Each structure stands twice: as structure tokens, then as C-alpha cells.
């Protein structure tokens, strides 16, 4: 559930969806912050927003706290609003927490706002709720059909890469058969990018038997830190069988994939968790593992 942090929505979400994870729209959050502190910060507002987004992108809760403390010290006039209103709900908007939650890639409530306008156009004032519901369903169905037809028609023209067709033959067969157009296009793009990386199995340091006891990673360029990733996995009573290091051949960018078993993995880029479509690092590791430590299945596409 993603809302604009309005008090009435928070209260009703607690009552109606008590077990649903409630996140806050970033666009509205930014608007609220601007409304309350932009005036007092004046010329330093631009610097503040830069520092704020840096804290937002923190790779772990510890890193978030460190950057947040710097933020409130650097901007004392904003400090009480930030500490009282924005910090307490950090697990509902900051990347270290939200990045590992499936949101179909959304970080704002923008899609719903657009749908609201469409509902207004389709509904008008004289239609019943059930008529609006039917009209919306018909529109969605028509859109998916059109999208699917255009993807199938252009599939050959857009996907001329024979290497890729070979490398991911069975995966592409499944995805073309069962996935929707957006997932198909995204999977193909990620496969294309995956060939620029290489995969290595990371060996635990001497004397360390379990990845959970090892948190000495220093990969701040990743989206969530590997230590935080492993903590999240262990917190769900699962353990990490292998840790794979996926490195880009020319930029040297490094990502880690924690393999829980052949069917479950988590990449620190969070694309699979947040968007629900496997990332290029997974496809690289998949092609490197040749069906051993990782397997593709349609459940990876949500
Ligand atoms: Zn990844």
C-alpha cells in the first residue's frame, strides 16, 4: 500500500489493512518537507535536497542513521520537523527499507493519480460504480491485448541477437509464452546487459562457516549493502548457500547475489525484489552457473 502520508489514510490503513506493509509516496513526502522547511532554509534549500536524497539512498539502516545525523546537524532550523515528522517513519520511504519490498517498481503514487483522472473520464457523474468498474476492466484488457500484439509482431525485429537466443533459449521460451509485454521487454534488456559482466563465487574468509557471521563488506556503490541483505535473509530464518560476485567488465561496478537455493536468490541491486523482474546480474550468474546453483522459473516474474 502506498499513500501520501495523510493522517486519515494512515488511520484507516491500520484498521482495514492491518497486515499490509504501508509505504509513503516520495513525491508527496518531498512536497510535505518543502512546505514545512523550504522557507526557513532559504538559499540552502538546494544543498539540503541533495543531502536529503543522499540519506534516502543509504545502503543500510546504519548508513541511513549516519547520513541523517549529519543532515540534522547541518540544517539546525529544519531539525525539529525532520526528527519529529520524517525520521520516525523512515522505514516507510527510505531505500534501505523500501528497496527490498515488492512495489512493481513504484516509489510514488503517480500511477494511481493518473488512474483517478481516467476513472473520472470513463465514469462521469451519471455512471454507477459497477459501470465504472466494467469500463476500467475493458480498458485494461484492451491495452494488454494491444501491447501483446505489438510485442509479438516486433519480437523478431527487436530481438535479433542470436547469441542471446542461444544462451537463454529455455528462459526466453517461457517468458515469451507466459509473461506480459513489459516483463518480456525488460527481461530481454537485462539479458542483453548481462553479457558485459562476469561472475565469481565468493569464498568465505578462513574460519567463517556461515555468511551470517561475516559482515565486513564495503560495497557502498550497491543499492543495499551486502551485510544488510544477509541480515534480512537470516531474519526470515533462511541461510545463504552461495554468495556470487558479479562484476561489470569495463566499469568495474560490483553487485552481490545471495543464493538461498537454486530457486531463490536476492541481488543487492534490489530490482528483482522491488520491480519483480530478474536483473542483469541474475542473468549473468544464471548463464555462468549453467543450471547448477541458479535456475530460472516464472515465479521470479511477479
Ligand atoms: Zn542485480
PDB file of C-alpha atoms and ligand atoms in Angstrom:
ATOM      1  CA  UNK A   1       0.000   0.000   0.000  1.00  0.00           C
ATOM      2  CA  UNK A   2       1.410   3.387  -0.966  1.00  0.00           C
ATOM      3  CA  UNK A   3      -0.218   6.617   0.212  1.00  0.00           C
ATOM      4  CA  UNK A   4       0.502  10.319   0.610  1.00  0.00           C
ATOM      5  CA  UNK A   5       1.015  10.074   4.438  1.00  0.00           C
ATOM      6  CA  UNK A   6      -2.351  11.718   5.127  1.00  0.00           C
ATOM      7  CA  UNK A   7      -3.468  11.141   8.737  1.00  0.00           C
ATOM      8  CA  UNK A   8      -6.857   9.716   7.745  1.00  0.00           C
ATOM      9  CA  UNK A   9      -5.249   7.211   5.346  1.00  0.00           C
ATOM     10  CA  UNK A  10      -2.732   6.126   7.980  1.00  0.00           C
ATOM     11  CA  UNK A  11      -5.539   5.540  10.484  1.00  0.00           C
ATOM     12  CA  UNK A  12      -7.818   3.691   8.064  1.00  0.00           C
ATOM     13  CA  UNK A  13      -4.953   1.577   6.662  1.00  0.00           C
ATOM     14  CA  UNK A  14      -4.201   0.384  10.198  1.00  0.00           C
ATOM     15  CA  UNK A  15      -7.832  -0.649  10.624  1.00  0.00           C
ATOM     16  CA  UNK A  16      -8.605  -2.063   7.151  1.00  0.00           C
ATOM     17  CA  UNK A  17      -5.209  -3.499   6.105  1.00  0.00           C
ATOM     18  CA  UNK A  18      -3.542  -4.228   9.462  1.00  0.00           C
ATOM     19  CA  UNK A  19      -1.042  -6.707   7.985  1.00  0.00           C
ATOM     20  CA  UNK A  20      -0.205  -4.818   4.794  1.00  0.00           C
ATOM     21  CA  UNK A  21       3.105  -3.007   4.513  1.00  0.00           C
ATOM     22  CA  UNK A  22       2.324   0.705   4.256  1.00  0.00           C
ATOM     23  CA  UNK A  23       4.778   2.883   2.300  1.00  0.00           C
ATOM     24  CA  UNK A  24       4.797   6.619   1.626  1.00  0.00           C
ATOM     25  CA  UNK A  25       4.880   8.250  -1.788  1.00  0.00           C
ATOM     26  CA  UNK A  26       8.213  10.023  -2.335  1.00  0.00           C
ATOM     27  CA  UNK A  27       6.654  12.794  -4.406  1.00  0.00           C
ATOM     28  CA  UNK A  28       4.251  13.733  -1.596  1.00  0.00           C
ATOM     29  CA  UNK A  29       6.955  13.344   1.054  1.00  0.00           C
ATOM     30  CA  UNK A  30       9.139  15.810  -0.818  1.00  0.00           C
ATOM     31  CA  UNK A  31       6.173  18.208  -1.099  1.00  0.00           C
ATOM     32  CA  UNK A  32       5.484  17.991   2.655  1.00  0.00           C
ATOM     33  CA  UNK A  33       9.116  18.652   3.519  1.00  0.00           C
ATOM     34  CA  UNK A  34       9.315  21.621   1.149  1.00  0.00           C
ATOM     35  CA  UNK A  35       6.133  23.092   2.594  1.00  0.00           C
ATOM     36  CA  UNK A  36       7.478  22.927   6.153  1.00  0.00           C
ATOM     37  CA  UNK A  37      11.138  23.848   5.864  1.00  0.00           C
ATOM     38  CA  UNK A  38      11.935  25.402   2.496  1.00  0.00           C
ATOM     39  CA  UNK A  39      11.029  28.858   3.876  1.00  0.00           C
ATOM     40  CA  UNK A  40      13.384  28.611   6.839  1.00  0.00           C
ATOM     41  CA  UNK A  41      16.260  27.152   4.793  1.00  0.00           C
ATOM     42  CA  UNK A  42      16.013  29.740   2.011  1.00  0.00           C
ATOM     43  CA  UNK A  43      19.257  29.745  -0.015  1.00  0.00           C
ATOM     44  CA  UNK A  44      20.479  26.426   1.401  1.00  0.00           C
ATOM     45  CA  UNK A  45      17.337  24.550   0.206  1.00  0.00           C
ATOM     46  CA  UNK A  46      19.081  23.199  -2.903  1.00  0.00           C
ATOM     47  CA  UNK A  47      22.003  21.850  -0.840  1.00  0.00           C
ATOM     48  CA  UNK A  48      19.556  20.389   1.639  1.00  0.00           C
ATOM     49  CA  UNK A  49      17.626  18.456  -1.017  1.00  0.00           C
ATOM     50  CA  UNK A  50      20.899  16.977  -2.313  1.00  0.00           C
ATOM     51  CA  UNK A  51      21.897  15.848   1.178  1.00  0.00           C
ATOM     52  CA  UNK A  52      18.397  14.555   1.847  1.00  0.00           C
ATOM     53  CA  UNK A  53      18.399  12.312  -1.276  1.00  0.00           C
ATOM     54  CA  UNK A  54      21.829  11.059  -0.309  1.00  0.00           C
ATOM     55  CA  UNK A  55      20.377   9.878   3.006  1.00  0.00           C
ATOM     56  CA  UNK A  56      17.364   8.453   1.154  1.00  0.00           C
ATOM     57  CA  UNK A  57      19.673   6.281  -0.981  1.00  0.00           C
ATOM     58  CA  UNK A  58      21.666   4.982   2.027  1.00  0.00           C
ATOM     59  CA  UNK A  59      22.554   1.318   1.510  1.00  0.00           C
ATOM     60  CA  UNK A  60      21.648   0.148   5.024  1.00  0.00           C
ATOM     61  CA  UNK A  61      19.828   1.415   8.151  1.00  0.00           C
ATOM     62  CA  UNK A  62      23.184   2.116   9.852  1.00  0.00           C
ATOM     63  CA  UNK A  63      24.359   4.165   6.904  1.00  0.00           C
ATOM     64  CA  UNK A  64      20.996   5.957   6.845  1.00  0.00           C
ATOM     65  CA  UNK A  65      21.369   6.952  10.518  1.00  0.00           C
ATOM     66  CA  UNK A  66      24.872   8.229   9.919  1.00  0.00           C
ATOM     67  CA  UNK A  67      23.798  10.428   6.964  1.00  0.00           C
ATOM     68  CA  UNK A  68      20.631  11.541   8.741  1.00  0.00           C
ATOM     69  CA  UNK A  69      22.584  12.720  11.783  1.00  0.00           C
ATOM     70  CA  UNK A  70      24.824  14.751   9.502  1.00  0.00           C
ATOM     71  CA  UNK A  71      21.727  16.224   7.865  1.00  0.00           C
ATOM     72  CA  UNK A  72      20.068  17.443  11.072  1.00  0.00           C
ATOM     73  CA  UNK A  73      23.337  18.906  12.350  1.00  0.00           C
ATOM     74  CA  UNK A  74      23.979  20.725   9.075  1.00  0.00           C
ATOM     75  CA  UNK A  75      20.453  22.196   8.891  1.00  0.00           C
ATOM     76  CA  UNK A  76      19.512  23.057  12.506  1.00  0.00           C
ATOM     77  CA  UNK A  77      16.427  25.113  11.597  1.00  0.00           C
ATOM     78  CA  UNK A  78      14.890  22.052   9.913  1.00  0.00           C
ATOM     79  CA  UNK A  79      15.970  19.652  12.608  1.00  0.00           C
ATOM     80  CA  UNK A  80      12.859  19.505  14.806  1.00  0.00           C
ATOM     81  CA  UNK A  81      10.456  18.969  11.865  1.00  0.00           C
ATOM     82  CA  UNK A  82      12.716  16.286  10.360  1.00  0.00           C
ATOM     83  CA  UNK A  83      13.236  14.479  13.671  1.00  0.00           C
ATOM     84  CA  UNK A  84       9.628  14.563  14.770  1.00  0.00           C
ATOM     85  CA  UNK A  85       7.786  14.031  11.468  1.00  0.00           C
ATOM     86  CA  UNK A  86      10.070  12.390   8.901  1.00  0.00           C
ATOM     87  CA  UNK A  87      12.621  10.278  10.793  1.00  0.00           C
ATOM     88  CA  UNK A  88      10.151   8.126  12.775  1.00  0.00           C
ATOM     89  CA  UNK A  89       8.569   6.781   9.551  1.00  0.00           C
ATOM     90  CA  UNK A  90      11.911   6.227   7.722  1.00  0.00           C
ATOM     91  CA  UNK A  91      11.133   2.522   7.172  1.00  0.00           C
ATOM     92  CA  UNK A  92       8.183   3.626   5.003  1.00  0.00           C
ATOM     93  CA  UNK A  93      10.117   5.722   2.491  1.00  0.00           C
ATOM     94  CA  UNK A  94      13.925   5.333   2.706  1.00  0.00           C
ATOM     95  CA  UNK A  95      15.570   2.943   0.231  1.00  0.00           C
ATOM     96  CA  UNK A  96      17.378   0.809   2.838  1.00  0.00           C
ATOM     97  CA  UNK A  97      13.942  -0.440   3.949  1.00  0.00           C
ATOM     98  CA  UNK A  98      11.715   0.114   0.916  1.00  0.00           C
ATOM     99  CA  UNK A  99      14.187  -1.248  -1.673  1.00  0.00           C
ATOM    100  CA  UNK A 100      13.577  -4.819  -0.567  1.00  0.00           C
ATOM    101  CA  UNK A 101       9.767  -4.565  -0.735  1.00  0.00           C
ATOM    102  CA  UNK A 102       7.873  -5.510  -3.904  1.00  0.00           C
ATOM    103  CA  UNK A 103       6.202  -2.357  -5.266  1.00  0.00           C
ATOM    104  CA  UNK A 104       6.270  -3.223  -9.004  1.00  0.00           C
ATOM    105  CA  UNK A 105       8.964  -0.542  -9.185  1.00  0.00           C
ATOM    106  CA  UNK A 106       6.769   2.299  -7.878  1.00  0.00           C
ATOM    107  CA  UNK A 107       8.166   4.871  -5.498  1.00  0.00           C
ATOM    108  CA  UNK A 108       5.319   7.332  -5.851  1.00  0.00           C
ATOM    109  CA  UNK A 109       1.547   7.100  -6.006  1.00  0.00           C
ATOM    110  CA  UNK A 110       1.692   8.673  -9.507  1.00  0.00           C
ATOM    111  CA  UNK A 111       0.128   5.700 -11.318  1.00  0.00           C
ATOM    112  CA  UNK A 112      -2.926   5.806  -9.073  1.00  0.00           C
ATOM    113  CA  UNK A 113      -3.271   9.553  -9.515  1.00  0.00           C
ATOM    114  CA  UNK A 114      -3.335   9.062 -13.313  1.00  0.00           C
ATOM    115  CA  UNK A 115      -5.859   6.230 -12.931  1.00  0.00           C
ATOM    116  CA  UNK A 116      -8.008   8.580 -10.823  1.00  0.00           C
ATOM    117  CA  UNK A 117      -8.177  11.001 -13.726  1.00  0.00           C
ATOM    118  CA  UNK A 118      -9.011   8.197 -16.174  1.00  0.00           C
ATOM    119  CA  UNK A 119     -11.723   6.924 -13.830  1.00  0.00           C
ATOM    120  CA  UNK A 120     -13.214  10.410 -13.844  1.00  0.00           C
ATOM    121  CA  UNK A 121     -13.277  10.486 -17.653  1.00  0.00           C
ATOM    122  CA  UNK A 122     -14.731   6.982 -18.025  1.00  0.00           C
ATOM    123  CA  UNK A 123     -17.182   7.411 -15.181  1.00  0.00           C
ATOM    124  CA  UNK A 124     -18.577  10.911 -15.447  1.00  0.00           C
ATOM    125  CA  UNK A 125     -21.197  11.837 -12.909  1.00  0.00           C
ATOM    126  CA  UNK A 126     -24.068   9.629 -14.044  1.00  0.00           C
ATOM    127  CA  UNK A 127     -22.498   6.154 -14.038  1.00  0.00           C
ATOM    128  CA  UNK A 128     -22.813   3.597 -11.262  1.00  0.00           C
ATOM    129  CA  UNK A 129     -19.759   2.142  -9.522  1.00  0.00           C
ATOM    130  CA  UNK A 130     -20.221  -1.194 -11.296  1.00  0.00           C
ATOM    131  CA  UNK A 131     -20.365   0.534 -14.716  1.00  0.00           C
ATOM    132  CA  UNK A 132     -17.101   2.352 -13.982  1.00  0.00           C
ATOM    133  CA  UNK A 133     -15.547  -0.933 -12.814  1.00  0.00           C
ATOM    134  CA  UNK A 134     -16.576  -2.707 -16.047  1.00  0.00           C
ATOM    135  CA  UNK A 135     -15.296   0.180 -18.197  1.00  0.00           C
ATOM    136  CA  UNK A 136     -11.924   0.141 -16.398  1.00  0.00           C
ATOM    137  CA  UNK A 137     -11.611  -3.633 -16.823  1.00  0.00           C
ATOM    138  CA  UNK A 138     -12.429  -3.416 -20.527  1.00  0.00           C
ATOM    139  CA  UNK A 139      -9.834  -0.658 -20.961  1.00  0.00           C
ATOM    140  CA  UNK A 140      -7.108  -2.662 -19.190  1.00  0.00           C
ATOM    141  CA  UNK A 141      -7.886  -5.765 -21.231  1.00  0.00           C
ATOM    142  CA  UNK A 142      -7.790  -3.804 -24.476  1.00  0.00           C
ATOM    143  CA  UNK A 143      -4.447  -2.193 -23.515  1.00  0.00           C
ATOM    144  CA  UNK A 144      -2.853  -5.557 -22.636  1.00  0.00           C
ATOM    145  CA  UNK A 145      -4.080  -7.100 -25.907  1.00  0.00           C
ATOM    146  CA  UNK A 146      -2.683  -4.216 -27.964  1.00  0.00           C
ATOM    147  CA  UNK A 147       0.638  -4.287 -26.094  1.00  0.00           C
ATOM    148  CA  UNK A 148       0.951  -8.047 -26.519  1.00  0.00           C
ATOM    149  CA  UNK A 149       0.170  -7.906 -30.256  1.00  0.00           C
ATOM    150  CA  UNK A 150       2.802  -5.219 -30.838  1.00  0.00           C
ATOM    151  CA  UNK A 151       5.423  -7.098 -28.795  1.00  0.00           C
ATOM    152  CA  UNK A 152       4.799 -10.374 -30.629  1.00  0.00           C
ATOM    153  CA  UNK A 153       4.849  -8.633 -34.029  1.00  0.00           C
ATOM    154  CA  UNK A 154       8.058  -6.764 -33.342  1.00  0.00           C
ATOM    155  CA  UNK A 155       9.663  -9.605 -31.398  1.00  0.00           C
ATOM    156  CA  UNK A 156      11.850 -10.815 -34.277  1.00  0.00           C
ATOM    157  CA  UNK A 157      12.784  -7.339 -35.434  1.00  0.00           C
ATOM    158  CA  UNK A 158      13.639  -6.109 -31.940  1.00  0.00           C
ATOM    159  CA  UNK A 159      15.367  -9.281 -30.803  1.00  0.00           C
ATOM    160  CA  UNK A 160      17.866 -10.171 -33.498  1.00  0.00           C
ATOM    161  CA  UNK A 161      20.605 -11.273 -31.076  1.00  0.00           C
ATOM    162  CA  UNK A 162      21.313 -14.921 -31.946  1.00  0.00           C
ATOM    163  CA  UNK A 163      23.816 -15.327 -29.101  1.00  0.00           C
ATOM    164  CA  UNK A 164      21.255 -14.307 -26.550  1.00  0.00           C
ATOM    165  CA  UNK A 165      18.610 -16.554 -28.113  1.00  0.00           C
ATOM    166  CA  UNK A 166      21.069 -19.416 -27.700  1.00  0.00           C
ATOM    167  CA  UNK A 167      22.312 -18.553 -24.226  1.00  0.00           C
ATOM    168  CA  UNK A 168      18.852 -18.128 -22.706  1.00  0.00           C
ATOM    169  CA  UNK A 169      16.854 -20.377 -25.030  1.00  0.00           C
ATOM    170  CA  UNK A 170      14.611 -22.080 -22.454  1.00  0.00           C
ATOM    171  CA  UNK A 171      14.155 -18.926 -20.370  1.00  0.00           C
ATOM    172  CA  UNK A 172      13.054 -16.918 -23.410  1.00  0.00           C
ATOM    173  CA  UNK A 173      10.654 -19.671 -24.449  1.00  0.00           C
ATOM    174  CA  UNK A 174       8.932 -19.499 -21.065  1.00  0.00           C
ATOM    175  CA  UNK A 175       8.928 -15.708 -20.846  1.00  0.00           C
ATOM    176  CA  UNK A 176       7.552 -15.315 -24.404  1.00  0.00           C
ATOM    177  CA  UNK A 177       4.823 -17.803 -23.609  1.00  0.00           C
ATOM    178  CA  UNK A 178       3.707 -16.635 -20.168  1.00  0.00           C
ATOM    179  CA  UNK A 179       4.938 -13.130 -19.310  1.00  0.00           C
ATOM    180  CA  UNK A 180       3.276  -9.828 -20.181  1.00  0.00           C
ATOM    181  CA  UNK A 181       4.809  -7.355 -22.653  1.00  0.00           C
ATOM    182  CA  UNK A 182       6.575  -5.165 -20.096  1.00  0.00           C
ATOM    183  CA  UNK A 183       8.203  -8.143 -18.365  1.00  0.00           C
ATOM    184  CA  UNK A 184       9.276  -9.645 -21.708  1.00  0.00           C
ATOM    185  CA  UNK A 185      10.907  -6.424 -22.884  1.00  0.00           C
ATOM    186  CA  UNK A 186      12.599  -5.822 -19.523  1.00  0.00           C
ATOM    187  CA  UNK A 187      13.903  -9.397 -19.290  1.00  0.00           C
ATOM    188  CA  UNK A 188      15.360  -9.129 -22.787  1.00  0.00           C
ATOM    189  CA  UNK A 189      17.055  -5.814 -21.985  1.00  0.00           C
ATOM    190  CA  UNK A 190      18.541  -7.241 -18.790  1.00  0.00           C
ATOM    191  CA  UNK A 191      19.797 -10.305 -20.696  1.00  0.00           C
ATOM    192  CA  UNK A 192      21.473  -8.030 -23.255  1.00  0.00           C
ATOM    193  CA  UNK A 193      23.246  -6.157 -20.461  1.00  0.00           C
ATOM    194  CA  UNK A 194      24.171  -9.327 -18.558  1.00  0.00           C
ATOM    195  CA  UNK A 195      26.814 -10.349 -21.085  1.00  0.00           C
ATOM    196  CA  UNK A 196      29.039  -7.415 -20.076  1.00  0.00           C
ATOM    197  CA  UNK A 197      29.535  -8.852 -16.579  1.00  0.00           C
ATOM    198  CA  UNK A 198      31.424 -11.790 -15.162  1.00  0.00           C
ATOM    199  CA  UNK A 199      30.519 -13.941 -12.177  1.00  0.00           C
ATOM    200  CA  UNK A 200      32.734 -15.285  -9.399  1.00  0.00           C
ATOM    201  CA  UNK A 201      31.816 -17.362  -6.377  1.00  0.00           C
ATOM    202  CA  UNK A 202      32.900 -15.548  -3.235  1.00  0.00           C
ATOM    203  CA  UNK A 203      34.582 -17.831  -0.704  1.00  0.00           C
ATOM    204  CA  UNK A 204      34.011 -17.110   2.978  1.00  0.00           C
ATOM    205  CA  UNK A 205      37.147 -15.886   4.779  1.00  0.00           C
ATOM    206  CA  UNK A 206      39.089 -18.539   6.675  1.00  0.00           C
ATOM    207  CA  UNK A 207      37.370 -19.671   9.842  1.00  0.00           C
ATOM    208  CA  UNK A 208      33.982 -18.234   8.795  1.00  0.00           C
ATOM    209  CA  UNK A 209      31.492 -21.032   8.174  1.00  0.00           C
ATOM    210  CA  UNK A 210      28.345 -19.031   7.767  1.00  0.00           C
ATOM    211  CA  UNK A 211      27.799 -15.848   5.740  1.00  0.00           C
ATOM    212  CA  UNK A 212      25.582 -14.505   8.519  1.00  0.00           C
ATOM    213  CA  UNK A 213      28.602 -14.111  10.805  1.00  0.00           C
ATOM    214  CA  UNK A 214      30.502 -12.141   8.242  1.00  0.00           C
ATOM    215  CA  UNK A 215      29.687  -8.507   7.715  1.00  0.00           C
ATOM    216  CA  UNK A 216      32.875  -6.977   6.530  1.00  0.00           C
ATOM    217  CA  UNK A 217      31.639  -5.893   3.089  1.00  0.00           C
ATOM    218  CA  UNK A 218      32.384  -2.488   1.795  1.00  0.00           C
ATOM    219  CA  UNK A 219      30.382  -2.130  -1.410  1.00  0.00           C
ATOM    220  CA  UNK A 220      28.758   1.249  -0.967  1.00  0.00           C
ATOM    221  CA  UNK A 221      28.092   1.649  -4.664  1.00  0.00           C
ATOM    222  CA  UNK A 222      25.445  -1.081  -4.422  1.00  0.00           C
ATOM    223  CA  UNK A 223      21.862  -0.220  -3.668  1.00  0.00           C
ATOM    224  CA  UNK A 224      21.680  -2.072  -0.368  1.00  0.00           C
ATOM    225  CA  UNK A 225      24.752  -3.253   1.484  1.00  0.00           C
ATOM    226  CA  UNK A 226      25.535  -6.956   1.381  1.00  0.00           C
ATOM    227  CA  UNK A 227      25.683  -7.135   5.169  1.00  0.00           C
ATOM    228  CA  UNK A 228      22.133  -5.740   5.389  1.00  0.00           C
ATOM    229  CA  UNK A 229      20.977  -8.146   2.672  1.00  0.00           C
ATOM    230  CA  UNK A 230      22.343 -11.151   4.557  1.00  0.00           C
ATOM    231  CA  UNK A 231      20.789  -9.900   7.783  1.00  0.00           C
ATOM    232  CA  UNK A 232      17.374  -9.634   6.077  1.00  0.00           C
ATOM    233  CA  UNK A 233      17.673 -13.185   4.735  1.00  0.00           C
ATOM    234  CA  UNK A 234      18.689 -14.625   8.099  1.00  0.00           C
ATOM    235  CA  UNK A 235      15.934 -12.685   9.820  1.00  0.00           C
ATOM    236  CA  UNK A 236      13.492 -14.814   7.799  1.00  0.00           C
ATOM    237  CA  UNK A 237      15.196 -17.986   9.012  1.00  0.00           C
ATOM    238  CA  UNK A 238      16.829 -18.666   5.667  1.00  0.00           C
ATOM    239  CA  UNK A 239      20.509 -19.050   5.029  1.00  0.00           C
ATOM    240  CA  UNK A 240      22.828 -18.031   2.216  1.00  0.00           C
ATOM    241  CA  UNK A 241      24.213 -21.065   0.334  1.00  0.00           C
ATOM    242  CA  UNK A 242      26.490 -19.162  -2.002  1.00  0.00           C
ATOM    243  CA  UNK A 243      27.478 -15.593  -2.475  1.00  0.00           C
ATOM    244  CA  UNK A 244      28.165 -14.598  -6.075  1.00  0.00           C
ATOM    245  CA  UNK A 245      30.089 -11.527  -7.119  1.00  0.00           C
ATOM    246  CA  UNK A 246      29.013 -10.080 -10.474  1.00  0.00           C
ATOM    247  CA  UNK A 247      31.409  -7.520 -11.929  1.00  0.00           C
ATOM    248  CA  UNK A 248      30.967  -5.288 -14.973  1.00  0.00           C
ATOM    249  CA  UNK A 249      33.810  -5.823 -17.446  1.00  0.00           C
ATOM    250  CA  UNK A 250      34.536  -2.160 -18.174  1.00  0.00           C
ATOM    251  CA  UNK A 251      33.056  -0.010 -15.378  1.00  0.00           C
ATOM    252  CA  UNK A 252      34.122  -2.454 -12.638  1.00  0.00           C
ATOM    253  CA  UNK A 253      30.725  -1.998 -10.891  1.00  0.00           C
ATOM    254  CA  UNK A 254      30.191  -4.854  -8.451  1.00  0.00           C
ATOM    255  CA  UNK A 255      26.976  -6.480  -7.310  1.00  0.00           C
ATOM    256  CA  UNK A 256      26.472  -9.407  -4.968  1.00  0.00           C
ATOM    257  CA  UNK A 257      23.841 -12.106  -5.325  1.00  0.00           C
ATOM    258  CA  UNK A 258      22.972 -14.133  -2.253  1.00  0.00           C
ATOM    259  CA  UNK A 259      21.800 -17.581  -3.359  1.00  0.00           C
ATOM    260  CA  UNK A 260      19.376 -19.117  -0.876  1.00  0.00           C
ATOM    261  CA  UNK A 261      18.717 -22.184  -3.041  1.00  0.00           C
ATOM    262  CA  UNK A 262      18.524 -22.868  -6.772  1.00  0.00           C
ATOM    263  CA  UNK A 263      15.074 -21.256  -6.928  1.00  0.00           C
ATOM    264  CA  UNK A 264      15.605 -18.278  -4.611  1.00  0.00           C
ATOM    265  CA  UNK A 265      18.179 -15.539  -4.727  1.00  0.00           C
ATOM    266  CA  UNK A 266      18.481 -11.886  -3.777  1.00  0.00           C
ATOM    267  CA  UNK A 267      20.627  -9.412  -5.689  1.00  0.00           C
ATOM    268  CA  UNK A 268      21.771  -6.282  -3.861  1.00  0.00           C
ATOM    269  CA  UNK A 269      20.547  -4.092  -6.742  1.00  0.00           C
ATOM    270  CA  UNK A 270      17.043  -4.976  -5.458  1.00  0.00           C
ATOM    271  CA  UNK A 271      15.491  -4.984  -8.954  1.00  0.00           C
ATOM    272  CA  UNK A 272      14.028  -8.481  -8.513  1.00  0.00           C
ATOM    273  CA  UNK A 273      12.571  -7.615  -5.117  1.00  0.00           C
ATOM    274  CA  UNK A 274      11.318  -4.135  -5.889  1.00  0.00           C
ATOM    275  CA  UNK A 275      10.239  -4.411  -9.552  1.00  0.00           C
ATOM    276  CA  UNK A 276       9.524  -8.155  -9.626  1.00  0.00           C
ATOM    277  CA  UNK A 277      11.631  -8.854 -12.745  1.00  0.00           C
ATOM    278  CA  UNK A 278      15.077 -10.503 -12.535  1.00  0.00           C
ATOM    279  CA  UNK A 279      18.072  -8.204 -13.063  1.00  0.00           C
ATOM    280  CA  UNK A 280      21.049  -8.393 -15.475  1.00  0.00           C
ATOM    281  CA  UNK A 281      23.269  -9.641 -12.613  1.00  0.00           C
ATOM    282  CA  UNK A 282      20.961 -12.634 -12.163  1.00  0.00           C
ATOM    283  CA  UNK A 283      21.004 -13.428 -15.901  1.00  0.00           C
ATOM    284  CA  UNK A 284      24.796 -13.200 -15.883  1.00  0.00           C
ATOM    285  CA  UNK A 285      25.039 -15.578 -12.901  1.00  0.00           C
ATOM    286  CA  UNK A 286      22.403 -17.844 -14.463  1.00  0.00           C
ATOM    287  CA  UNK A 287      24.394 -18.231 -17.674  1.00  0.00           C
ATOM    288  CA  UNK A 288      27.613 -18.745 -15.687  1.00  0.00           C
ATOM    289  CA  UNK A 289      26.108 -21.365 -13.383  1.00  0.00           C
ATOM    290  CA  UNK A 290      24.800 -23.485 -16.299  1.00  0.00           C
ATOM    291  CA  UNK A 291      21.816 -24.783 -14.375  1.00  0.00           C
ATOM    292  CA  UNK A 292      23.770 -25.680 -11.236  1.00  0.00           C
ATOM    293  CA  UNK A 293      23.432 -23.133  -8.449  1.00  0.00           C
ATOM    294  CA  UNK A 294      20.693 -20.975 -10.017  1.00  0.00           C
ATOM    295  CA  UNK A 295      17.565 -21.786 -12.013  1.00  0.00           C
ATOM    296  CA  UNK A 296      15.059 -19.628 -13.838  1.00  0.00           C
ATOM    297  CA  UNK A 297      11.342 -20.112 -13.157  1.00  0.00           C
ATOM    298  CA  UNK A 298       8.314 -17.962 -13.930  1.00  0.00           C
ATOM    299  CA  UNK A 299       7.805 -17.232 -10.210  1.00  0.00           C
ATOM    300  CA  UNK A 300      10.717 -14.782 -10.500  1.00  0.00           C
ATOM    301  CA  UNK A 301       8.454 -12.525 -12.562  1.00  0.00           C
ATOM    302  CA  UNK A 302       5.812 -11.028 -10.364  1.00  0.00           C
TER     303      UNK A 302
HETATM  304 ZN1  LIG B   1      21.002  -7.238  -9.629  1.00  0.00          ZN
END
